[in-house]
PDB file of C-alpha atoms in Angstrom:
ATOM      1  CA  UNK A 102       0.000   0.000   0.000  1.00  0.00           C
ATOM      2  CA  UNK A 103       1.439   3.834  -0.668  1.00  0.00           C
ATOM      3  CA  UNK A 104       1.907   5.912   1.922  1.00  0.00           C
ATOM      4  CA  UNK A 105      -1.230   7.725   0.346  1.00  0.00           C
ATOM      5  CA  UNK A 106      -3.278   4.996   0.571  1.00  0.00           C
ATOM      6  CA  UNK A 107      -1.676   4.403   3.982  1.00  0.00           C
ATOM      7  CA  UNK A 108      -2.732   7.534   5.157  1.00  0.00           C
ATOM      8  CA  UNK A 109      -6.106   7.960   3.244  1.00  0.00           C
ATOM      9  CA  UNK A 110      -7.149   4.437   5.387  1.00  0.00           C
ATOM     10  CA  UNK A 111      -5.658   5.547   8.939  1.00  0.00           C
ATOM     11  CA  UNK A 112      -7.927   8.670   8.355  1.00  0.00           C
ATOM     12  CA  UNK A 113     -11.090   7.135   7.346  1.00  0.00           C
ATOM     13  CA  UNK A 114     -10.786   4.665  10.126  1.00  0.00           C
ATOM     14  CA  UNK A 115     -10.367   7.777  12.837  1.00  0.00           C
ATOM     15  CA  UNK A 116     -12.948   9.747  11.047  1.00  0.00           C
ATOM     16  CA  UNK A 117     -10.322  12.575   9.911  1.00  0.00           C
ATOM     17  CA  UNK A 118     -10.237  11.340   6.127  1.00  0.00           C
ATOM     18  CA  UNK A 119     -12.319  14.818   5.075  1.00  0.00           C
ATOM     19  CA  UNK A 120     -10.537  17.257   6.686  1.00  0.00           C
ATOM     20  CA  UNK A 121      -8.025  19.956   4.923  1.00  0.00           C
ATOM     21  CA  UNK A 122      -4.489  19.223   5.537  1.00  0.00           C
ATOM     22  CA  UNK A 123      -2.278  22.051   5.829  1.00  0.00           C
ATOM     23  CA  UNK A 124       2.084  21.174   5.755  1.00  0.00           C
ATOM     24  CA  UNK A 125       3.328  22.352   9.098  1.00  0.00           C
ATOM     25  CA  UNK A 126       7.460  23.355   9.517  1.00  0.00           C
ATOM     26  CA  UNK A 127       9.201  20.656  10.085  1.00  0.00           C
ATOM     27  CA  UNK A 128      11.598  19.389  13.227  1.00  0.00           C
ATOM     28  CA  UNK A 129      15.053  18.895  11.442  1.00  0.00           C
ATOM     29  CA  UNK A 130      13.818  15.313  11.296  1.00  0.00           C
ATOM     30  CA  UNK A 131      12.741  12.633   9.167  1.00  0.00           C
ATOM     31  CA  UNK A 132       8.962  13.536  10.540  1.00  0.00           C
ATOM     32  CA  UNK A 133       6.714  15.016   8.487  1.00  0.00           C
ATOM     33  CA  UNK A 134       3.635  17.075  10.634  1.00  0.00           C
ATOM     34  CA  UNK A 135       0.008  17.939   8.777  1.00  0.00           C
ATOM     35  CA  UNK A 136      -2.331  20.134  10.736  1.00  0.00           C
ATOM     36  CA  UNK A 137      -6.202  18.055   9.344  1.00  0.00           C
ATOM     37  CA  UNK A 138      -9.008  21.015   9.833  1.00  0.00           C
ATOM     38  CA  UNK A 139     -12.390  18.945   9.947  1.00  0.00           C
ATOM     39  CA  UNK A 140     -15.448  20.982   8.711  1.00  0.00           C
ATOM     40  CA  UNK A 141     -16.649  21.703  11.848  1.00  0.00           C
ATOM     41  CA  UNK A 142     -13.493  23.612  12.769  1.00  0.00           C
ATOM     42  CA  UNK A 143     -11.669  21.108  14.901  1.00  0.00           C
ATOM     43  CA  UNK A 144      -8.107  20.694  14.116  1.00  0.00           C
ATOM     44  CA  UNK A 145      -5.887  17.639  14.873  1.00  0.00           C
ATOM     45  CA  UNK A 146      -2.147  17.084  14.153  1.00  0.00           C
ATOM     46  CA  UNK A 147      -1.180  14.062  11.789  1.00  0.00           C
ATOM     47  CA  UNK A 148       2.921  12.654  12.219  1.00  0.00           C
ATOM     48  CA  UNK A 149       4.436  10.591   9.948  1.00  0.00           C
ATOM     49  CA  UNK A 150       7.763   8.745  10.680  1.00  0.00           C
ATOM     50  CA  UNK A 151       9.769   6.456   9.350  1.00  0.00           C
ATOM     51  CA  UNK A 152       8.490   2.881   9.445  1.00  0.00           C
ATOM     52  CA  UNK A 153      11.623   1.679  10.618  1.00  0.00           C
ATOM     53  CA  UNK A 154      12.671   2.949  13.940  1.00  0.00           C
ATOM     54  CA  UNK A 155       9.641   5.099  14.482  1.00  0.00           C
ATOM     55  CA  UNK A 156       9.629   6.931  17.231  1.00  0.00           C
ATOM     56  CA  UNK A 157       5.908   7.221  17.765  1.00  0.00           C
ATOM     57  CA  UNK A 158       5.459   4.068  20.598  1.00  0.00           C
ATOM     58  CA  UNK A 159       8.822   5.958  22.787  1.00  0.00           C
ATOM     59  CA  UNK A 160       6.564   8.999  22.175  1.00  0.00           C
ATOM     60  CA  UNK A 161       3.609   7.538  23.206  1.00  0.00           C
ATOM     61  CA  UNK A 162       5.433   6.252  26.611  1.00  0.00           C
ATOM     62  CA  UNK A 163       6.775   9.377  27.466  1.00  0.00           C
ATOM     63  CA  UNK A 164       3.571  10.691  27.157  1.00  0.00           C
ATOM     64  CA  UNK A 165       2.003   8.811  29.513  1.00  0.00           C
ATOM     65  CA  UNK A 166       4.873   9.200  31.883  1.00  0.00           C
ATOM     66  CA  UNK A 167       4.459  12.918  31.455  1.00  0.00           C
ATOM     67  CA  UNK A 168       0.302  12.652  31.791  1.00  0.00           C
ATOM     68  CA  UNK A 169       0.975  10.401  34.768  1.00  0.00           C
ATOM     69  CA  UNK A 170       3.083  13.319  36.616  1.00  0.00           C
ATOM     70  CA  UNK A 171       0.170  15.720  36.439  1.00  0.00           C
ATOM     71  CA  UNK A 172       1.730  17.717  33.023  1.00  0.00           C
ATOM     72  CA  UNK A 173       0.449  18.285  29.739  1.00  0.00           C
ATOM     73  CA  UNK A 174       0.725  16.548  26.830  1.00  0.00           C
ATOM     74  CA  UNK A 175      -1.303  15.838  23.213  1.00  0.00           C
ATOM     75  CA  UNK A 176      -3.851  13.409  23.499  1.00  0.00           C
ATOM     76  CA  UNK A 177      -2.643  10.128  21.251  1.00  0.00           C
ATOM     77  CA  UNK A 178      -6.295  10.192  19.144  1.00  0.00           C
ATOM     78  CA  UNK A 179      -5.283   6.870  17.055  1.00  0.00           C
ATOM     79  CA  UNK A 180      -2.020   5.570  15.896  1.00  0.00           C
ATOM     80  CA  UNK A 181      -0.546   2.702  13.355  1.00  0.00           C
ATOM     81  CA  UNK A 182       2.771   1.823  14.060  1.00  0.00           C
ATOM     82  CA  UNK A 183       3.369  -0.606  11.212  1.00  0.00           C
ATOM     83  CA  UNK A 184       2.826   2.829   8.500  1.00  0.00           C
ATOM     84  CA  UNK A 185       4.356   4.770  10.937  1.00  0.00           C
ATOM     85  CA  UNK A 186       1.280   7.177  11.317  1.00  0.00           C
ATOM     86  CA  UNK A 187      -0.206   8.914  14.664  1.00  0.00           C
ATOM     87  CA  UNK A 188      -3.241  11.494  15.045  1.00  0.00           C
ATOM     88  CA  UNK A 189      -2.953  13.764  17.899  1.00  0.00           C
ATOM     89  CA  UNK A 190      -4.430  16.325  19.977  1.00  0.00           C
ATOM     90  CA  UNK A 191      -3.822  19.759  18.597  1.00  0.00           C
ATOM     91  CA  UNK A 192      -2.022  22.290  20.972  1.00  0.00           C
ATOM     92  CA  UNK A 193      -3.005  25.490  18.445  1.00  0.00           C
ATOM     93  CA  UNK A 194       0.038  27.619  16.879  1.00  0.00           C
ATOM     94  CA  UNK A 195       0.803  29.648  20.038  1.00  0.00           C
ATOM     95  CA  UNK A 196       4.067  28.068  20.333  1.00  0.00           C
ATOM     96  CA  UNK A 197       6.408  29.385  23.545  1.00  0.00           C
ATOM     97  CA  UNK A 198       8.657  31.671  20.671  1.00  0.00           C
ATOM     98  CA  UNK A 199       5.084  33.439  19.392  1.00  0.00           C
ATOM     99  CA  UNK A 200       3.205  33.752  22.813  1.00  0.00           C
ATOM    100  CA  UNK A 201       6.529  35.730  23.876  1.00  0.00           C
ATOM    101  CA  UNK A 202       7.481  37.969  20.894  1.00  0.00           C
ATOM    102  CA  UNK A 203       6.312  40.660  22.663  1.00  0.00           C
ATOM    103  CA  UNK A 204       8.277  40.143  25.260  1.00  0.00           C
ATOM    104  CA  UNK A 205       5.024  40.990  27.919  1.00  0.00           C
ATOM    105  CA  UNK A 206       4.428  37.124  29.232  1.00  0.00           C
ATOM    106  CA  UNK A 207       8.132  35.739  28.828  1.00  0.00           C
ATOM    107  CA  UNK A 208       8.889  35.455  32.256  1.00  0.00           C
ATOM    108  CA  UNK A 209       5.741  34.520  32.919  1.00  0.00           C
ATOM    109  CA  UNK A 210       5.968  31.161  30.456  1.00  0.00           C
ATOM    110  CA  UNK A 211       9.487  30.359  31.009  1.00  0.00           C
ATOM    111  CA  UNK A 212       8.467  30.185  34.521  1.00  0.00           C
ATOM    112  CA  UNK A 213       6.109  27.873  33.808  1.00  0.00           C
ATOM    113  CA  UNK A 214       8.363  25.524  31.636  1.00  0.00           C
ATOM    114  CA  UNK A 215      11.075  26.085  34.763  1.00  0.00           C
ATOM    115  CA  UNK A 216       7.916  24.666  37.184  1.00  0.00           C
ATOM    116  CA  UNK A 217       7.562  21.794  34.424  1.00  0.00           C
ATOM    117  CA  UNK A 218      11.463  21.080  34.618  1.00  0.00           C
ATOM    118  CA  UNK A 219      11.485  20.426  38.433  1.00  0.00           C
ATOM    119  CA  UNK A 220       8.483  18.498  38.242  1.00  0.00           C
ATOM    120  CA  UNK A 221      10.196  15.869  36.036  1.00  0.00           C
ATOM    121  CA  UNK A 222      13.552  16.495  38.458  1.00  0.00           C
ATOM    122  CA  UNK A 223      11.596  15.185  41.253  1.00  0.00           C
ATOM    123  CA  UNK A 224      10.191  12.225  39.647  1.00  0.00           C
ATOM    124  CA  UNK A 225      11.138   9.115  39.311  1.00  0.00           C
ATOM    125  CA  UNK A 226      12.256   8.648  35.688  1.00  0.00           C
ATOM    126  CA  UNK A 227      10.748   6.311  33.987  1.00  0.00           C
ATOM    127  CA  UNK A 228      12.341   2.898  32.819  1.00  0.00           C
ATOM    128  CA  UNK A 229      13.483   1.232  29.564  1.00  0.00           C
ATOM    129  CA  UNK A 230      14.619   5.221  28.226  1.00  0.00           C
ATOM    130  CA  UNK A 231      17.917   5.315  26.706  1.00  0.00           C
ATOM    131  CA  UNK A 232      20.768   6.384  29.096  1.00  0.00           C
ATOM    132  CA  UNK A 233      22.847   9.259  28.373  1.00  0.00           C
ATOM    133  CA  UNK A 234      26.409   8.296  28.592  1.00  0.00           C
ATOM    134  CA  UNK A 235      29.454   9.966  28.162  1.00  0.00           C
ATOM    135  CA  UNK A 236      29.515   8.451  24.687  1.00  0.00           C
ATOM    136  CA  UNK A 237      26.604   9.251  23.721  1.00  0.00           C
ATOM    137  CA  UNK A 238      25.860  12.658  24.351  1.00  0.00           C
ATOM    138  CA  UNK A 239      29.544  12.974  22.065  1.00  0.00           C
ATOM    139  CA  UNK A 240      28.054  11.192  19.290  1.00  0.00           C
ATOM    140  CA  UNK A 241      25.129  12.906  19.218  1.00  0.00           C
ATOM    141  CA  UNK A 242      27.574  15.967  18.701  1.00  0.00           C
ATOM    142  CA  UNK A 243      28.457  14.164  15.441  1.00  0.00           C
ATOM    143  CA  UNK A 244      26.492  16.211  12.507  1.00  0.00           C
ATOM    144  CA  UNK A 245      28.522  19.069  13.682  1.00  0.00           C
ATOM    145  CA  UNK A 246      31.672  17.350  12.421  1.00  0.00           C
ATOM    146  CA  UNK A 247      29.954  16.122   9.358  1.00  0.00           C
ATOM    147  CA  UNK A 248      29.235  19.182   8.143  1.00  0.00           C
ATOM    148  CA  UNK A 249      32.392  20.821   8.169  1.00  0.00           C
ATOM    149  CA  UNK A 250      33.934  20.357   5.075  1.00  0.00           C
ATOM    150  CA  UNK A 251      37.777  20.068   5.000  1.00  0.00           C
ATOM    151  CA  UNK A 252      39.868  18.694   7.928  1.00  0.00           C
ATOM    152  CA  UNK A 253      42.436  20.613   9.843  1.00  0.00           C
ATOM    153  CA  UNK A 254      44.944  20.213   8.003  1.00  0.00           C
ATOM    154  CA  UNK A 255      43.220  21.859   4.873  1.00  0.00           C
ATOM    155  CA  UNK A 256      42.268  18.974   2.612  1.00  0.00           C
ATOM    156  CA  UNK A 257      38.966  18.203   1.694  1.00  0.00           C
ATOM    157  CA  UNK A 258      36.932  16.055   3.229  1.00  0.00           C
ATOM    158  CA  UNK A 259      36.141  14.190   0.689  1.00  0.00           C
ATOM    159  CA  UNK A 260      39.414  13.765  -0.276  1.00  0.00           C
ATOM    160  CA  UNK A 261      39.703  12.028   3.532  1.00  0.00           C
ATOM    161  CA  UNK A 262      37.460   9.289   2.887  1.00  0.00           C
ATOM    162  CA  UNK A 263      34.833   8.520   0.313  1.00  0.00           C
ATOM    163  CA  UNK A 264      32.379  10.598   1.533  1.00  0.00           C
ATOM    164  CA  UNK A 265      31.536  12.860   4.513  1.00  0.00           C
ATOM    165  CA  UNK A 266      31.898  10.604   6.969  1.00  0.00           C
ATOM    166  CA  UNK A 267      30.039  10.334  10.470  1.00  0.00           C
ATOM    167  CA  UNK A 268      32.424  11.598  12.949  1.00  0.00           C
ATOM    168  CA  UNK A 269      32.592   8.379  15.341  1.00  0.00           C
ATOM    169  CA  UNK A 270      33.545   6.721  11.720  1.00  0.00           C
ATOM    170  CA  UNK A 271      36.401   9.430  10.801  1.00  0.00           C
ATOM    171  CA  UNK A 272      37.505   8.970  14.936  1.00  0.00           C
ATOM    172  CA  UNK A 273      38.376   5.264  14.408  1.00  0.00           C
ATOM    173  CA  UNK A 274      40.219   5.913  10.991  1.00  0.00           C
ATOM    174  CA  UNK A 275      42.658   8.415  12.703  1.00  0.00           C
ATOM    175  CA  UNK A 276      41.440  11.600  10.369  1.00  0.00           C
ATOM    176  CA  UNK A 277      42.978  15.100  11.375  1.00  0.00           C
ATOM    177  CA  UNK A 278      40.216  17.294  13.202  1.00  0.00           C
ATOM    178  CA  UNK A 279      37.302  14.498  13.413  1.00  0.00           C
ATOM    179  CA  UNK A 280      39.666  12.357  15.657  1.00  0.00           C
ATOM    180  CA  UNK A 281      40.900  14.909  17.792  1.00  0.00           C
ATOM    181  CA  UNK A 282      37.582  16.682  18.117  1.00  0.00           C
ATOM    182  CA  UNK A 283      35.599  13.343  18.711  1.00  0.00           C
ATOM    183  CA  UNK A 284      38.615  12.816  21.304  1.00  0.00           C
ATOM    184  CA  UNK A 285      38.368  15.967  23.039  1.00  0.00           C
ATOM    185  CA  UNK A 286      34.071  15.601  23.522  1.00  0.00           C
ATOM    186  CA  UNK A 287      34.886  11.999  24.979  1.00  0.00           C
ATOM    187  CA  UNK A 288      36.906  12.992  26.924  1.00  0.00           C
ATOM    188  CA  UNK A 289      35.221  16.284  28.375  1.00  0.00           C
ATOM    189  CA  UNK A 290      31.816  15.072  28.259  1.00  0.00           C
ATOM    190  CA  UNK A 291      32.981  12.014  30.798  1.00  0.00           C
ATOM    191  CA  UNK A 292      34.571  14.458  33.470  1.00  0.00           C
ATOM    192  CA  UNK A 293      31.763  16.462  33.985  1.00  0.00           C
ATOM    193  CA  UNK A 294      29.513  13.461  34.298  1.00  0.00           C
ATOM    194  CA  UNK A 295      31.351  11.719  36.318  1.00  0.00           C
ATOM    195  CA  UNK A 296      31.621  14.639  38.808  1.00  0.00           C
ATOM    196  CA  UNK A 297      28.068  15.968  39.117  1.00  0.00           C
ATOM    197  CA  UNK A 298      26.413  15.623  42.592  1.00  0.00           C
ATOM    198  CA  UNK A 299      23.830  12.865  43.102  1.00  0.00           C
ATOM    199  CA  UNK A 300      20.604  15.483  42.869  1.00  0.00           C
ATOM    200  CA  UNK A 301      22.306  17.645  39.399  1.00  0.00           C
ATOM    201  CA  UNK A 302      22.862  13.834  38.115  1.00  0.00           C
ATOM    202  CA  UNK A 303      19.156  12.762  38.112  1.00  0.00           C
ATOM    203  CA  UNK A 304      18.702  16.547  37.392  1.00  0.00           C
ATOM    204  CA  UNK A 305      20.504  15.728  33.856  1.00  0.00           C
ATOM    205  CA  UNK A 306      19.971  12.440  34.156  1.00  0.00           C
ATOM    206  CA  UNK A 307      16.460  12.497  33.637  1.00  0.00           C
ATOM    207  CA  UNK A 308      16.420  15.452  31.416  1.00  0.00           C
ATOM    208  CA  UNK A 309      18.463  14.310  28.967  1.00  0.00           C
ATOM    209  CA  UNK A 310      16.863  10.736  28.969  1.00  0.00           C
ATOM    210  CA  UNK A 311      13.397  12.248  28.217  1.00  0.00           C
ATOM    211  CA  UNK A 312      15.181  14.601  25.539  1.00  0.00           C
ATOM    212  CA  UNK A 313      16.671  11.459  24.085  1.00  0.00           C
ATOM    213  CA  UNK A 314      13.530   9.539  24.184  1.00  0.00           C
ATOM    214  CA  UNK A 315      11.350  12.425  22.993  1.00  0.00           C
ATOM    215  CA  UNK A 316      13.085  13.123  20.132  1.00  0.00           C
TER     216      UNK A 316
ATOM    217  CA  UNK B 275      15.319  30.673  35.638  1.00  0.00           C
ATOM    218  CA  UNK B 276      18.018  28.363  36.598  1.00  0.00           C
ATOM    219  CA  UNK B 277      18.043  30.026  40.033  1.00  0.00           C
ATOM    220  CA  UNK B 278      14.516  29.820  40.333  1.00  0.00           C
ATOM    221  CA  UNK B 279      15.180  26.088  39.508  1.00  0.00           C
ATOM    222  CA  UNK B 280      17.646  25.424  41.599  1.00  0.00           C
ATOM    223  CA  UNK B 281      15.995  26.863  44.527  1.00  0.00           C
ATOM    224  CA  UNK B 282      12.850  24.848  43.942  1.00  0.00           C
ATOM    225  CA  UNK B 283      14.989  22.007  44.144  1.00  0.00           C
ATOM    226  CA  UNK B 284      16.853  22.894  46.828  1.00  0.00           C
ATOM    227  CA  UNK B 285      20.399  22.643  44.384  1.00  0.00           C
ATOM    228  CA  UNK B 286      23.576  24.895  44.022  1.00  0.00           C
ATOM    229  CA  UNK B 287      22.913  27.839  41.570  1.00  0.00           C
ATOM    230  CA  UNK B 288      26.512  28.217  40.288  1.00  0.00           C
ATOM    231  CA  UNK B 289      26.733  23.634  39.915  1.00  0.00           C
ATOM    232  CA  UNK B 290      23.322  24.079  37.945  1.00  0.00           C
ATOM    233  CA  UNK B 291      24.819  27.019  35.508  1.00  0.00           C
ATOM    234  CA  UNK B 292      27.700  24.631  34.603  1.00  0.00           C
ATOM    235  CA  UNK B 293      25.926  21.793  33.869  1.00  0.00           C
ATOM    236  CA  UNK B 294      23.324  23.738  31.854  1.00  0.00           C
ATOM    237  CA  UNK B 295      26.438  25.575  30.132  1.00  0.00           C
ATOM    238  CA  UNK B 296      27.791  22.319  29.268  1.00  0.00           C
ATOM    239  CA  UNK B 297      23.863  20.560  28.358  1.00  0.00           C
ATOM    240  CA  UNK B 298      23.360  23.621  26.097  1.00  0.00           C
ATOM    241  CA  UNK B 299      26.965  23.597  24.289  1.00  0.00           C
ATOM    242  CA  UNK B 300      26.634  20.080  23.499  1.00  0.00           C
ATOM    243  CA  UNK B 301      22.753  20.334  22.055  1.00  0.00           C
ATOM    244  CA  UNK B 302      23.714  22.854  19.954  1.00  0.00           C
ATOM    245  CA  UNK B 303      26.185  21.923  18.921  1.00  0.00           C
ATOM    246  CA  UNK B 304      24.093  18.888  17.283  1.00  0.00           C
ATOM    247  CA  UNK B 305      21.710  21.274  16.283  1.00  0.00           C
ATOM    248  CA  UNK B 306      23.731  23.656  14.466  1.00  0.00           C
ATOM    249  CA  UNK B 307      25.192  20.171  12.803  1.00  0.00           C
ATOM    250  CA  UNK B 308      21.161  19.186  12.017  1.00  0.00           C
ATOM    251  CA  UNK B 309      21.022  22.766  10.602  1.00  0.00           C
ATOM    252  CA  UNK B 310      24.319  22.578   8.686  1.00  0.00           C
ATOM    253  CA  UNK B 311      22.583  19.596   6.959  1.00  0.00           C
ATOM    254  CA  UNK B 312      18.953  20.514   6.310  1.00  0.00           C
ATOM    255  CA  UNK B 313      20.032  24.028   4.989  1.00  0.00           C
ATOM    256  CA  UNK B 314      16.916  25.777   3.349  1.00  0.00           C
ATOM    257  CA  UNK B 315      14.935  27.609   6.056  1.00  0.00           C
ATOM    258  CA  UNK B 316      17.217  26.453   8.850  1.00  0.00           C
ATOM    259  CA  UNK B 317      20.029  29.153   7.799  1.00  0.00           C
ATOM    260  CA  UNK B 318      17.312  31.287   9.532  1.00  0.00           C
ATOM    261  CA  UNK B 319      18.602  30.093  12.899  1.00  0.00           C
ATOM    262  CA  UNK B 320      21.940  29.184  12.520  1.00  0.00           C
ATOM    263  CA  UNK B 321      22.922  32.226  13.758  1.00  0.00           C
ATOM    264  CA  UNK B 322      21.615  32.219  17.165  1.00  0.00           C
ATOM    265  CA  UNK B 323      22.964  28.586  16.897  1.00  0.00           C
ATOM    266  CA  UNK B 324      26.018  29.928  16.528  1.00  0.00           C
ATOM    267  CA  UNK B 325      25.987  32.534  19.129  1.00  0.00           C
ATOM    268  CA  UNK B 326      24.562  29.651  21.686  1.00  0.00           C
ATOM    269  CA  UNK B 327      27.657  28.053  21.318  1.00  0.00           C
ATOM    270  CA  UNK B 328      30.232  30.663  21.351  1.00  0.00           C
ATOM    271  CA  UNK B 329      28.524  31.839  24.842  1.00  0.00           C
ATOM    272  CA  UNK B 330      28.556  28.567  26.663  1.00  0.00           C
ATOM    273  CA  UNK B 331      32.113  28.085  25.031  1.00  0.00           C
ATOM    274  CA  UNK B 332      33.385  31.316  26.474  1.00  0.00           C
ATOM    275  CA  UNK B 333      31.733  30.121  29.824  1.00  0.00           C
ATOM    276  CA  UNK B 334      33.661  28.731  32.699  1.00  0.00           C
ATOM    277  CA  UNK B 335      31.907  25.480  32.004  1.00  0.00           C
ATOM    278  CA  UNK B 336      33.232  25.171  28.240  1.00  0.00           C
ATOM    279  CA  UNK B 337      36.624  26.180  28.724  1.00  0.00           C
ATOM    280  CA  UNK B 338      38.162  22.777  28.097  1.00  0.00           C
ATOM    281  CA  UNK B 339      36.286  22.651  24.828  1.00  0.00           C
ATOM    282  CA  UNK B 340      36.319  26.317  23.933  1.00  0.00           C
ATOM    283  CA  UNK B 341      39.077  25.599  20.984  1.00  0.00           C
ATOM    284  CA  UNK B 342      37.667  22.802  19.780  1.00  0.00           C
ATOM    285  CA  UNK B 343      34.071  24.570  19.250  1.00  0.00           C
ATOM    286  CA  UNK B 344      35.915  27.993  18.069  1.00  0.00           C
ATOM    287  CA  UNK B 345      37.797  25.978  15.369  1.00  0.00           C
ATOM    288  CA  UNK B 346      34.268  23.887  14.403  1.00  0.00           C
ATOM    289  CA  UNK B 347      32.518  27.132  13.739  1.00  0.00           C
ATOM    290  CA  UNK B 348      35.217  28.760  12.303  1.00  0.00           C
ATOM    291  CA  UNK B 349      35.187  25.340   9.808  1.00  0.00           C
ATOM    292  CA  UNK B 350      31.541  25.398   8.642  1.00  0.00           C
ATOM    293  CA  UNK B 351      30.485  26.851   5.718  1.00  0.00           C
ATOM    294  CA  UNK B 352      27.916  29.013   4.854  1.00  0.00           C
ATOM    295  CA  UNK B 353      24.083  27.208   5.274  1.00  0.00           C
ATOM    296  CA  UNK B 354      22.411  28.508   1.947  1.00  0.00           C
ATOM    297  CA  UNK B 355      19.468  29.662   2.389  1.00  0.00           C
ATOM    298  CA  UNK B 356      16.352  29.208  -0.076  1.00  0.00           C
ATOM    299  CA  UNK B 357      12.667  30.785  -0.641  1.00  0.00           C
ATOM    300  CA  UNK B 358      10.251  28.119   1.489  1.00  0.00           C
TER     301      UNK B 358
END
């Protein structure tokens, strides 16, 4: 079936199928989001992922984790994992950068998102989430390093391997500035970790986990 | 905000503004790498991107990678930018 058709049937099933779609800016991901306006003026928000390694069911965890600890987040309305398709409750356009161009309500809503921040501190994070190591959070640095095109010591990077390279790649090869960078953000990114008191650890910790998972 | 947050939570102000330094330098630095690679209508907010990570990289906090970052940014090319 095309993703078309794929989408055409989740609708229909869900009751969405005659609604408008309008494109929505994207996440600097492989998701695609399509606010659906019904007739009657409701509004719902339509995700599409990947099939493979969609991150709609981590999502949908988090979600109730986050619903569980008294916060807010989009109602799941329907969801097929095996097209990679979810319908969701729509929060409107007022995102936190609109609501505070003005500047009149910023404190006021960072506030808020401060209060929402300590309420996940205190919790008890939930299980099965990725962990954050040391590693990790340095090759998650790693489109940085892609994207720079010529190595330190001038050459193009191309002309270092086949094609641009993901960093962790370039680090075991022994390239110029991808090594040493990948080195230094190993090494830094441990210390710090290592360090951090027991209540800033499951301050980070947990933040990072439900960044990781979230995203 | 990170004072209010650390007070709530009963935590160290100046332990807090390191690790969020450090959190922040290392997100966007990603980021500014997702940006780097997406072009188009993310060129819009590279700069800020870039001024993110010059900030937490001139922070006590970033000073063991403040080269390294200095020298990425100073690497990258131009994002291009096209009509949406």
């Amino acid at each position: 079936m095309s993703v078309d058709a794929d989408i055409t049937a989740f609708l229909q099933r869900l009751g969405w199928h005659k609604a408008m779609r309008e494109a929505m800016a994207g996440d600097a991901s492989s998701r695609v989001y399509t606010r659906l306006r019904a007739q009657d003026g409701g509004t719902a928000i339509l995700g599409q992922a990947p099939v493979e390694g969609s991150p709609h069911p981590a999502f949908r965890r988090i979600a109730a984790w986050l619903t569980a600890q008294g916060l807010s987040t989009p109602e799941v309305y329907g969801h097929d994992d095996v097209a990679g398709l979810m319908l969701l409750e729509d929060f409107g356009p007022g995102g936190v950068d609109v609501l505070t161009a003005d500047g009149a309500r910023e404190a006021e809503l960072y506030g808020l998102a401060c209060d929402v921040l300590g309420a996940v501190a205190r919790a008890e994070a939930p299980v099965g989430l990725l962990e954050m190591t040391p590693e990790g959070m340095a090759d998650m640095a790693a489109p940085l390093f892609e994207a720079i095109p010529r190595c330190a010591r001038g050459r193009p990077w191309w002309s270092c391997a086949t094609s641009m390279r993901p960093t962790w790649y370039t680090c075991r090869s022994g390239r110029a500035f991808g090594r040493w960078a990948c080195w230094i953000f190993r090494t830094l990114f441990w210390r710090p970790w290592a360090m951090i008191s027991p209540p800033s650890s499951m301050m980070c910790g947990v933040s990072c986990r439900a960044i990781c998972a979230g995203s | 905000m990170i004072g209010r947050h650390a007070a709530e939570l009963g935590w160290d102000e100046g332990a807090l503004a390191r690790q969020v330094d450090l959190l922040s330098l290392q997100r966007n630095l990603r980021v500014l790498g997702l940006f780097q690679r997406f072009g188009g209508r993310y060129a819009a907010f590279v700069p800020r991107c870039r001024a993110l990570i010059e900030a937490c990289a001139n922070s006590p906090a970033g000073a063991p990678l403040r080269e390294v970052c200095l020298k990425a940014l100073e690497a990258l090319s131009p994002v291009e930018r096209v009509a949406p």
